[in-house]
Coordinates of C-alpha atoms and ligand atoms in Angstrom, one line a residue:
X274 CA 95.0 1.9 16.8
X275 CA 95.9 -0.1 19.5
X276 CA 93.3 -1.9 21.7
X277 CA 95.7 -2.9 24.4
X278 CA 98.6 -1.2 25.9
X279 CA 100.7 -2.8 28.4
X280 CA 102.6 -0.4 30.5
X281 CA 105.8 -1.5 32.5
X282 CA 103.8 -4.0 34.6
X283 CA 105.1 -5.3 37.9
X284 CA 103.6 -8.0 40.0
X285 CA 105.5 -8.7 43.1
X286 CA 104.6 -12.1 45.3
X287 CA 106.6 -11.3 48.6
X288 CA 110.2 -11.2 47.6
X289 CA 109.6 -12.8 44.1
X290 CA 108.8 -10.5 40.9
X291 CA 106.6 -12.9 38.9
X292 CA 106.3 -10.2 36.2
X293 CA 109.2 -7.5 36.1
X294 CA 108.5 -4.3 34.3
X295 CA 106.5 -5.8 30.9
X296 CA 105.6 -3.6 28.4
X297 CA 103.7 -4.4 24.5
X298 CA 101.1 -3.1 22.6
X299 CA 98.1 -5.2 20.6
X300 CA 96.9 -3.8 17.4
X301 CA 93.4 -3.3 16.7
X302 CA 92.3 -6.1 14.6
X303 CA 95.7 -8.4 15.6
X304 CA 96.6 -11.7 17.2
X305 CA 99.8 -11.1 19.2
X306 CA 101.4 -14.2 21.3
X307 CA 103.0 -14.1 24.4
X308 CA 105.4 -17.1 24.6
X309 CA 108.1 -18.2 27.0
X310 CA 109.2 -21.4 29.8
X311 CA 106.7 -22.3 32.4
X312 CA 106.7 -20.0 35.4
X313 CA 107.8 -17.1 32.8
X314 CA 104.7 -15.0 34.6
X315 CA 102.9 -15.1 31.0
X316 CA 99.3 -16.2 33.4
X317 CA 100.2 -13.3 36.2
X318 CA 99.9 -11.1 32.9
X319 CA 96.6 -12.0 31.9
X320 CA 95.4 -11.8 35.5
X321 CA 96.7 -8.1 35.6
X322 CA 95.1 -7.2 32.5
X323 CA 92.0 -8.9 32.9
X324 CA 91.4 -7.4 36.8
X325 CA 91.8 -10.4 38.4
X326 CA 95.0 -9.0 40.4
X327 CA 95.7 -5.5 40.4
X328 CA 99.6 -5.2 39.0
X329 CA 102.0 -3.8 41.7
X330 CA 103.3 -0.9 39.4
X331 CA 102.2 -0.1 35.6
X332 CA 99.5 0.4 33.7
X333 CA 96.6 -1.6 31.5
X334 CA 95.0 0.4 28.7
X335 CA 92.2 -0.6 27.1
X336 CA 90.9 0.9 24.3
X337 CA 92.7 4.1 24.9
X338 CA 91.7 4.0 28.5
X339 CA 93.6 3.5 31.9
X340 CA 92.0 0.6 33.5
X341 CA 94.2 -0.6 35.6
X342 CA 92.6 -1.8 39.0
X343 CA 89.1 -2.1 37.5
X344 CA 87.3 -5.5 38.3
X345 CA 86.7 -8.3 36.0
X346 CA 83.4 -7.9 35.3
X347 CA 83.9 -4.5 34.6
X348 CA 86.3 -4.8 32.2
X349 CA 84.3 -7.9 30.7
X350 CA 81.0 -5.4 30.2
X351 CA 83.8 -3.0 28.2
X352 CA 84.4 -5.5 25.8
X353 CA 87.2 -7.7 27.2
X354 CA 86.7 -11.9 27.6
X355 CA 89.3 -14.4 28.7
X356 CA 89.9 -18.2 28.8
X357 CA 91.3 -20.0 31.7
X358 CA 94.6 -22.2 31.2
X359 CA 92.2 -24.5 33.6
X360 CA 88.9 -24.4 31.8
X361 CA 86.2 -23.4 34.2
X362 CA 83.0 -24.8 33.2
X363 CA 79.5 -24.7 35.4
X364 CA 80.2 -29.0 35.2
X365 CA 76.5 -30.1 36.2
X366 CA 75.2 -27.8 33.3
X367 CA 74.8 -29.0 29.6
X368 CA 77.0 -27.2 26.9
X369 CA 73.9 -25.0 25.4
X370 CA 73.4 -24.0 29.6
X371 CA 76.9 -23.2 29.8
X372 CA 76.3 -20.7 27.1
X373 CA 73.1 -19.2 27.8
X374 CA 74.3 -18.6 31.5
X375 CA 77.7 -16.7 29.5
X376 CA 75.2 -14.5 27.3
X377 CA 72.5 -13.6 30.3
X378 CA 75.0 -10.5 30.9
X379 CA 74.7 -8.9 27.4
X380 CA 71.1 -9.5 27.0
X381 CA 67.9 -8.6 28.2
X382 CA 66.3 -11.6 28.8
X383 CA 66.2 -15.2 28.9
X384 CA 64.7 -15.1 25.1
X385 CA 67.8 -13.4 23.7
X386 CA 69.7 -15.0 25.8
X387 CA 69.2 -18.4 24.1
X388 CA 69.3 -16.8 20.6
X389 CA 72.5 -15.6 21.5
X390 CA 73.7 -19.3 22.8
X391 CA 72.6 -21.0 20.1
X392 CA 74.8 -18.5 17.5
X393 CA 77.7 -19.0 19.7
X394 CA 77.6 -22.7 19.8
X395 CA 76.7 -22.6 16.1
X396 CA 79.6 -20.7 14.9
X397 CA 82.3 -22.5 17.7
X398 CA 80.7 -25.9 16.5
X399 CA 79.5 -27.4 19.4
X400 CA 76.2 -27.9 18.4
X401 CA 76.3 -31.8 18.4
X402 CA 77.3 -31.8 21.9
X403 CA 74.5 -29.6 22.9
X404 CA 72.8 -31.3 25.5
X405 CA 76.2 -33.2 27.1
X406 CA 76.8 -32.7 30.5
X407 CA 79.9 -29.8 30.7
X408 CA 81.8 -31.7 33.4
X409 CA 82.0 -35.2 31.4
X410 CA 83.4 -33.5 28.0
X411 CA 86.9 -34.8 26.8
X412 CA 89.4 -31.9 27.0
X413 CA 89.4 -31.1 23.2
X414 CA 85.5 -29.7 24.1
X415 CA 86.0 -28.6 27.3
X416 CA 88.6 -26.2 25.7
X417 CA 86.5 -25.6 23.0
X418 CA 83.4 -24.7 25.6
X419 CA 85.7 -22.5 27.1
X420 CA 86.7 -20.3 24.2
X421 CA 82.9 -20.3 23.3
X422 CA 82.0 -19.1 26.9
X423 CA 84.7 -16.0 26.7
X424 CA 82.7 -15.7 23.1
X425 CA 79.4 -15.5 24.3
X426 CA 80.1 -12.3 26.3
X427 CA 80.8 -10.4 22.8
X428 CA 84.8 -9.6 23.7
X429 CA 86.4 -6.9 21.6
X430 CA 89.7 -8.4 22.8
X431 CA 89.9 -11.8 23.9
X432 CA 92.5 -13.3 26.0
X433 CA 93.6 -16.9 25.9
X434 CA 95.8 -18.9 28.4
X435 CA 96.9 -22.3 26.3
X436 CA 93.7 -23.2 24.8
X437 CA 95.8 -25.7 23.3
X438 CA 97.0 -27.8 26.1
X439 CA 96.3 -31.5 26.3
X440 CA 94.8 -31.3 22.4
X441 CA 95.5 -34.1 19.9
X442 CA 96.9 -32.9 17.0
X443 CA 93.4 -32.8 15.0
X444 CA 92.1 -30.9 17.8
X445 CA 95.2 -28.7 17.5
X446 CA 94.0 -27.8 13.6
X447 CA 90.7 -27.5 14.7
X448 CA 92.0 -25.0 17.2
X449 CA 93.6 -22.8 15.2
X450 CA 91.0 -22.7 13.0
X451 CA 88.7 -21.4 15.2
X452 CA 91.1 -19.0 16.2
X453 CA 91.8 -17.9 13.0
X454 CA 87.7 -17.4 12.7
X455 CA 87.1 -15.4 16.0
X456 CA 89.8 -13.1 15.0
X457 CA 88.2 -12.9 10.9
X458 CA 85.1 -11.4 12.7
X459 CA 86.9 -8.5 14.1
X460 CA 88.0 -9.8 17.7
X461 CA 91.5 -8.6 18.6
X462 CA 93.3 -11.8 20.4
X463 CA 96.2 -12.0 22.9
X464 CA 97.1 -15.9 22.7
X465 CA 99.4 -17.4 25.2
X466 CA 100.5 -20.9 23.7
X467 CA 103.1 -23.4 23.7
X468 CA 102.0 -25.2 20.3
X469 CA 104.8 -23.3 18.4
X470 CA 103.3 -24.6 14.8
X471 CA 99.7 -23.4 16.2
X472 CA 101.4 -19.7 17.3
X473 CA 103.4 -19.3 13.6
X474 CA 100.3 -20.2 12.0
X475 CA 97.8 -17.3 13.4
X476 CA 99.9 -14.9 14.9
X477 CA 101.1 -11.4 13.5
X478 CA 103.5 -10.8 16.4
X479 CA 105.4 -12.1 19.2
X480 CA 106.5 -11.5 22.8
X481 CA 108.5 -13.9 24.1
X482 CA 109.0 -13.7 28.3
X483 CA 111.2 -15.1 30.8
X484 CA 111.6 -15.1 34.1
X485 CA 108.9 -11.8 34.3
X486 CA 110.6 -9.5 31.7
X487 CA 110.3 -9.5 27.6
X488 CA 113.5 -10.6 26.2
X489 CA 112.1 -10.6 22.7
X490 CA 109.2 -8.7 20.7
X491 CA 108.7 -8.6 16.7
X492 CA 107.2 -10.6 13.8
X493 CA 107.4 -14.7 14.0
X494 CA 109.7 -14.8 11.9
X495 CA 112.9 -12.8 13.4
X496 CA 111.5 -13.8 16.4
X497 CA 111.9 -17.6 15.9
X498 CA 115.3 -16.9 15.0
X499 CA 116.7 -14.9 17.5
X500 CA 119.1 -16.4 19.4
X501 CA 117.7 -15.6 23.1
X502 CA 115.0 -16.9 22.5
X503 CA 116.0 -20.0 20.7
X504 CA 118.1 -20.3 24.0
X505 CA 116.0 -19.5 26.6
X506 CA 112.7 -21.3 24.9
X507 CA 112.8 -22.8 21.6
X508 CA 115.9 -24.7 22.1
X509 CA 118.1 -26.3 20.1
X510 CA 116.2 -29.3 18.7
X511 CA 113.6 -26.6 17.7
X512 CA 116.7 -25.2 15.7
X513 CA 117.2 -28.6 14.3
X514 CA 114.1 -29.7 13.2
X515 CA 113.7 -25.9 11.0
Ligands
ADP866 N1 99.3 -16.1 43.5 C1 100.7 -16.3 43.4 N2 101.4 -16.3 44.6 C2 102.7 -16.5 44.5 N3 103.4 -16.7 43.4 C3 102.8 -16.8 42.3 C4 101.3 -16.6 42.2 N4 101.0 -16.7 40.9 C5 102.1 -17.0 40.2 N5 103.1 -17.0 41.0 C6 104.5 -17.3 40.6 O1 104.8 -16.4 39.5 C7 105.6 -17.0 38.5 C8 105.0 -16.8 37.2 O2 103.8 -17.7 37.2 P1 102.8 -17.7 35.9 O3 102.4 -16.3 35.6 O4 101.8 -18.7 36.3 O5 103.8 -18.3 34.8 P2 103.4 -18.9 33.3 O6 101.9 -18.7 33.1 O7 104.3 -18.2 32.4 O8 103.8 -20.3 33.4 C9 105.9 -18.4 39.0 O9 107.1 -18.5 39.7 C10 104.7 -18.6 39.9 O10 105.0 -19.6 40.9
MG867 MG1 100.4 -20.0 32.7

């Protein structure tokens, strides 16, 4: 039932507890957000859950499994993709490159490889920038490259660290589309976003953090209007503009 299980997770930087004892569990199936202020430790979550950093204390589950500790590339092979708040492309590549080089590692050669590429960029709509250079994109496509990229690795659960930053509003809807589309073909997504209207629109639940702990968990709806988090995040021109 639950693809992801996030188990009292601690990540301690010398004296400071960037994430303090976080707990919350992602449906098979959902899209759960994980809001809060900058600094919150919403990125030192994804690295824990991804392998990048192992977590001081707690426990990652993944698929019913402890995984805690294990390596990104590891946990990528099981079925488990993320997306950088600072998109990583391979710049001197083209986009259709960038892709095949993100599918070499669930395929068996350089045939399927392309095959593969191609659907991805297809069905993430990159197709007319196929041949552009990766490092001379505008940030709407260099986003969009990046989710593709996670994509192209054939996640399960996919993780993503503000894949709205920087968008125009167009872009934004664009965005959300797509999101709304990975997630309609069976991919489970944990979506870290400040784009409030973007987070309402695809999300089924909530976790709000600050300052390393959960203050808040539940549906958008009681979420938006609980008053921690309208306090600690939202604010109270959010308030006025309901
Ligand atoms: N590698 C690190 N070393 C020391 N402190 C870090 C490191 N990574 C994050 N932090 C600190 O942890 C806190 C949470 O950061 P982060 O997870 O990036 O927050 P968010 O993504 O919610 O903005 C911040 O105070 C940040 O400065
Ligand atoms: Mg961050």
């Amino acid at each position: 039932m639950y693809i992801l299980e996030v188990d009292k997770l601690v990540k301690r930087y010398g004296g400071l507890a960037a994430v303090n004892g976080v707990s919350f569990k992602v449906k098979r199936g959902e899209i759960l957000a994980l809001i809060g202020p900058n600094g919150a430790g919403k990125t030192t979550c994804f690295n824990m859950i991804a392998g990048a950093t192992p977590p001081t204390e707690g426990a990652v589950m993944f698929n019913g499994k402890d995984v805690t500790g294990r390596k990104p590339y590891d946990l990528n092979a099981h079925g488990m993709a993320r997306t950088f708040q600072v998109v990583k492309p391979l710049a001197n590549l083209t986009v259709f490159d960038n892709l095949m080089v993100a599918c070499l590692s669930k395929s068996r050669n350089i045939t399927e490889a392309r095959g593969k590429a191609r659907a991805v960029m297809l069905r993430t709509r990159l197709d007319a920038l196929e041949h552009r250079q990766a490092g001379l994109l505008s940030i709407g496509n260099l986003k969009r490259l990046e989710v593709a990229r996670a994509l192209a690795t054939e996640p399960e659960l996919l993780l993503m660290d503000e894949p709205m930053g920087g968008l125009t509003p167009p872009e934004v809807d664009q965005a959300i589309e797509l999101i709304r589309d990975i997630n309609a073909q069976g991919v489970s997504i944990v979506l870290i976003e400040h784009i409030m209207k973007a987070v309402t629109a695809v999300s089924s639940s909530i976790v709000v953090l600050q300052n390393g702990e959960v203050i808040c968990t539940g549906e958008p709806a009681a979420v938006m209007n609980d008053e921690r988090v309208i306090k600690a995040y939202l604010g109270d021109g959010y308030v006025a503009s309901r």
